[in-house]
PDB file of C-alpha atoms in Angstrom:
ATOM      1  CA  UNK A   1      21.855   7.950   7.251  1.00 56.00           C
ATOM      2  CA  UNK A   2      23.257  11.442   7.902  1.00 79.00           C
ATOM      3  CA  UNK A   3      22.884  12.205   4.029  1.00 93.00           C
ATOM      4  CA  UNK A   4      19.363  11.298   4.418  1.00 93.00           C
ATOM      5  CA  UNK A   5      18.743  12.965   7.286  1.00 92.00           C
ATOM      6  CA  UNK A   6      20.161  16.130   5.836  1.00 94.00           C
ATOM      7  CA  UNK A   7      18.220  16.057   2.298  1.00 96.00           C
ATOM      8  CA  UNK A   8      14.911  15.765   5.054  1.00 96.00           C
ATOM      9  CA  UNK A   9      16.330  19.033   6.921  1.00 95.00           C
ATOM     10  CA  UNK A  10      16.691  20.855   3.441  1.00 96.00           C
ATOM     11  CA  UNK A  11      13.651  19.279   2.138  1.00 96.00           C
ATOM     12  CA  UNK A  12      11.663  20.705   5.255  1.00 96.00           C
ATOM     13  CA  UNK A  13      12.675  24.105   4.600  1.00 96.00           C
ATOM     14  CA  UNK A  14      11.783  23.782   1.239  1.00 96.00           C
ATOM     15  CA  UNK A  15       8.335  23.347   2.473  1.00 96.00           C
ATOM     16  CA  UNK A  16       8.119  25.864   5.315  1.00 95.00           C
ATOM     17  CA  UNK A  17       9.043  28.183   2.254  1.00 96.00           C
ATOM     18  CA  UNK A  18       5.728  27.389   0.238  1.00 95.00           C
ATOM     19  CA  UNK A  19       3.396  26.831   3.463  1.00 94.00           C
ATOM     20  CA  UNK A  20       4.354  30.468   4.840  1.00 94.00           C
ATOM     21  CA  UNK A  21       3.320  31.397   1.016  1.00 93.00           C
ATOM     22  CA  UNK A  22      -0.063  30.343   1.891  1.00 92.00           C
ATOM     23  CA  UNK A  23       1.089  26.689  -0.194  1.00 94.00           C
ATOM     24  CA  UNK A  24      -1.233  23.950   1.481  1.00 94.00           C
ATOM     25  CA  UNK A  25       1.127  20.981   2.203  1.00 95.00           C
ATOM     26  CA  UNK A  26       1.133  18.408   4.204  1.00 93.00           C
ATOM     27  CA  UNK A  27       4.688  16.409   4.707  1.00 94.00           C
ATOM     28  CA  UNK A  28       4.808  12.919   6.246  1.00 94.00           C
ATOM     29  CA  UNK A  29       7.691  11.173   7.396  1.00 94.00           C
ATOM     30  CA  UNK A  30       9.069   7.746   8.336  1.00 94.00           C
ATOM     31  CA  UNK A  31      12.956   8.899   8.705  1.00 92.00           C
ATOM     32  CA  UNK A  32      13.508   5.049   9.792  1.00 92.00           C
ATOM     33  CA  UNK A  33      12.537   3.801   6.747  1.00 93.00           C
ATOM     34  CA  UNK A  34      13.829   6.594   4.980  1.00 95.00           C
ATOM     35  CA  UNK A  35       9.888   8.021   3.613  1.00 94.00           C
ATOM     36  CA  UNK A  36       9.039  11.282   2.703  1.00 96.00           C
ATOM     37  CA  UNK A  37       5.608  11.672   1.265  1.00 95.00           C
ATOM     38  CA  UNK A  38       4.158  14.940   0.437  1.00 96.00           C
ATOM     39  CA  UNK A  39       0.667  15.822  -0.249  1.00 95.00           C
ATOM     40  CA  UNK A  40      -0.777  18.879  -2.267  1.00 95.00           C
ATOM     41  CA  UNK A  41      -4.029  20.728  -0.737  1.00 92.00           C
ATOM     42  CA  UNK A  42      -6.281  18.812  -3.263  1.00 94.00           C
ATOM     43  CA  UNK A  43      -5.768  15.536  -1.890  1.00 95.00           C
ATOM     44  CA  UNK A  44      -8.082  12.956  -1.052  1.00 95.00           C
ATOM     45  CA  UNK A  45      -8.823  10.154   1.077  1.00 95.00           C
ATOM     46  CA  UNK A  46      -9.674   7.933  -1.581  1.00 96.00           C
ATOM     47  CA  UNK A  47      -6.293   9.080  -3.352  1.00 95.00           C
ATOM     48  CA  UNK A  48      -4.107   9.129  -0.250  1.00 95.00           C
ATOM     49  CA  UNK A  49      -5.982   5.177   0.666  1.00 96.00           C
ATOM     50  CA  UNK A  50      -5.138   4.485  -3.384  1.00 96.00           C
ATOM     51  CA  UNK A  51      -1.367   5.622  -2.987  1.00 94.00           C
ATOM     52  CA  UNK A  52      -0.338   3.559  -0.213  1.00 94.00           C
ATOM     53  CA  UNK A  53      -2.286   0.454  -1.511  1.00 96.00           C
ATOM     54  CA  UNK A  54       0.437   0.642  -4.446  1.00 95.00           C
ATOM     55  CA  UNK A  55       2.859   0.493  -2.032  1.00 92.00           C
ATOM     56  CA  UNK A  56       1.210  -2.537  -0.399  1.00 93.00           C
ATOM     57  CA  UNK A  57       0.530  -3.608  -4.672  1.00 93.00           C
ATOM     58  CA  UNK A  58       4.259  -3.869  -5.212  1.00 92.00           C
ATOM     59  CA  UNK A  59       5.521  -5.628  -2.520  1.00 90.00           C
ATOM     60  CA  UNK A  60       2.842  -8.190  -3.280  1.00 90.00           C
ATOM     61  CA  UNK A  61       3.810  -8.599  -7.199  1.00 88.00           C
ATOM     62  CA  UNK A  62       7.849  -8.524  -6.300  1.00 89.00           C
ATOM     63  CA  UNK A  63       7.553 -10.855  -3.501  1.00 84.00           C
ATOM     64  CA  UNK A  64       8.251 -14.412  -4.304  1.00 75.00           C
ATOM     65  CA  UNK A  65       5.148 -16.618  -4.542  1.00 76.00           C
ATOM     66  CA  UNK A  66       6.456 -19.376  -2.283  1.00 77.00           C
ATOM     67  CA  UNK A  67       6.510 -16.783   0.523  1.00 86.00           C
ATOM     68  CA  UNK A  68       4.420 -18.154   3.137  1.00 87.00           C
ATOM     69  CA  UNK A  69       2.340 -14.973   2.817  1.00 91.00           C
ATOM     70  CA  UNK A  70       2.255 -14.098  -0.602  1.00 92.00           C
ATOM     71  CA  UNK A  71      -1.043 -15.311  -1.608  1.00 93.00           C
ATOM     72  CA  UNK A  72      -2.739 -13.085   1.757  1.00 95.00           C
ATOM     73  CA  UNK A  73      -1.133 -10.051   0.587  1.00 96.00           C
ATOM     74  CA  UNK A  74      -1.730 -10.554  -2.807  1.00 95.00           C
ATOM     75  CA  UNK A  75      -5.810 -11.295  -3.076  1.00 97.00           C
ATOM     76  CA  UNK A  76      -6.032  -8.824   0.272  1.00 98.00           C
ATOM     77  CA  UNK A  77      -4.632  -5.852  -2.407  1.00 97.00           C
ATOM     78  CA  UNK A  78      -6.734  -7.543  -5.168  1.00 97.00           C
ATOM     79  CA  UNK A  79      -9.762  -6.758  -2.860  1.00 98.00           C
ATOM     80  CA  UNK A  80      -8.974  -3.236  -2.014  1.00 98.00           C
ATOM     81  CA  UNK A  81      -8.098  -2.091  -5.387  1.00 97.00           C
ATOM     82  CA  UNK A  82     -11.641  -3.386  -6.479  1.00 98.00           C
ATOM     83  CA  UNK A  83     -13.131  -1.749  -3.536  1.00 98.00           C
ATOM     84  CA  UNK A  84     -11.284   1.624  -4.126  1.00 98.00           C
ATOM     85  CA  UNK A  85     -11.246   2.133  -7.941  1.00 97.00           C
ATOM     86  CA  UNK A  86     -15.041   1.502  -7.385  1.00 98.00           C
ATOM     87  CA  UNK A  87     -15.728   3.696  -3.986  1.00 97.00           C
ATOM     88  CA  UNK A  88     -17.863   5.960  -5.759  1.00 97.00           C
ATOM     89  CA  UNK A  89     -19.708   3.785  -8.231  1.00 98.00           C
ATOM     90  CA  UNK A  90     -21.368  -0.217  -8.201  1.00 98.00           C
ATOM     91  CA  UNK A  91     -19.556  -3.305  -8.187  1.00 98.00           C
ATOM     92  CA  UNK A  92     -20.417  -5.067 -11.421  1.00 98.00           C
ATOM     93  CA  UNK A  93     -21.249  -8.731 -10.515  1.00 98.00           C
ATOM     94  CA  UNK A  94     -17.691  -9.925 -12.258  1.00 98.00           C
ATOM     95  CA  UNK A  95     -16.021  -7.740 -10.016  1.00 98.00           C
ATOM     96  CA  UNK A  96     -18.277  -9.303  -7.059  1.00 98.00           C
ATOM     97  CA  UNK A  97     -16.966 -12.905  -8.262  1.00 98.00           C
ATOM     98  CA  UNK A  98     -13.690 -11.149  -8.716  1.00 98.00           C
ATOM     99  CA  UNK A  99     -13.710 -10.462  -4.897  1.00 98.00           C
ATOM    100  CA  UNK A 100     -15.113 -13.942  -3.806  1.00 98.00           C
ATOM    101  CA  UNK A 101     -12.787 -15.629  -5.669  1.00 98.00           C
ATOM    102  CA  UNK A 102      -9.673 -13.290  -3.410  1.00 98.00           C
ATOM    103  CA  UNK A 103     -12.064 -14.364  -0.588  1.00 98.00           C
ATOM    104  CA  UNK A 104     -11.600 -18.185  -1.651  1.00 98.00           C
ATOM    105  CA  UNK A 105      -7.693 -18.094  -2.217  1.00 97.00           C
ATOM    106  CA  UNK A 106      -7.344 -16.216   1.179  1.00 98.00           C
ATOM    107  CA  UNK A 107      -9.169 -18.647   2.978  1.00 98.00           C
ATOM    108  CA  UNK A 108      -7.344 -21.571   1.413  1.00 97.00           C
ATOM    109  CA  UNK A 109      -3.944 -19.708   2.025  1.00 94.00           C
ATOM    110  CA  UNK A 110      -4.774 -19.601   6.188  1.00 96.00           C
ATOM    111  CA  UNK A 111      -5.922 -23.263   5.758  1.00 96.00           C
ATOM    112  CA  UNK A 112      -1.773 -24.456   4.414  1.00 92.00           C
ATOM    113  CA  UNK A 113      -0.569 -21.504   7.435  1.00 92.00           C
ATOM    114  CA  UNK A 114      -2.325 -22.908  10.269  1.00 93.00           C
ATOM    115  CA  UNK A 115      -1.339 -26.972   8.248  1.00 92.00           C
ATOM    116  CA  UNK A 116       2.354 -25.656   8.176  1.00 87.00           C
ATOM    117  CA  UNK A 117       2.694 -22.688  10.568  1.00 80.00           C
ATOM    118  CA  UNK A 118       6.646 -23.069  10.609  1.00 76.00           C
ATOM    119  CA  UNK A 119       7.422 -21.775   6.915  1.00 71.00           C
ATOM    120  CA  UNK A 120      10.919 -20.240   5.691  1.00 67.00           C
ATOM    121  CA  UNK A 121       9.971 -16.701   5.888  1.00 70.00           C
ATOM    122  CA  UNK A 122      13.636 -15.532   4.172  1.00 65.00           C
ATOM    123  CA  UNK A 123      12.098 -16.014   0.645  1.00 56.00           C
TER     124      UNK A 123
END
């Protein structure tokens, strides 16, 4: 971890560097996990909420669908990528059934947890 944790050091100075050039940056870090994001002065809410729901996106498409949890994560990003891409405009009433139909598989997914609450969660 010591490389990593010397890249951040570096990396940090870096952006002191451009901030005390009047740069608007804002640098957040998970150094457990090894996470570095950066954000320019233009950034939004809806962008910043958009960015880590791809995060949340992938781990739902590369997990393996007999996961336990799979089909939770996967409608609960369905929903929020509806919901963001349309923040600022109307649902259209196929993205409405869109969301009910998440709504449905989420509900049945809790319904096999709570029927089998012991599942292999190594998968």
């Amino acid at each position: 971890m010591a490389k990593f944790d010397d890249f951040y050091k570096e990396l940090a100075a870096l952006v002191k560097s451009y901030t005390d050039n009047e740069t608007m940056l804002k640098v957040e870090s998970d150094l457990e996990s090894q996470i570095i994001r950066i954000f320019g002065e233009r950034v939004s809410s809806l962008g910043r909420a958009k960015n880590g729901l791809a995060d949340a996106s992938e781990l739902a498409f590369t997990t393996a669908e007999h996961h336990p949890y799979w089909s939770l994560l996967y409608n609960a990003c369905q929903i929020a990528k509806i919901t963001l891409d349309k923040w600022e405009s109307d649902l259209t009433r196929e993205e409405i059934d869109e969301i009910s139909w998440s709504l449905d598989e989420l509900k049945n997914t809790c319904q096999k947890i709570l029927a089998n609450p012991h599942n292999d969660h190594t998968h």
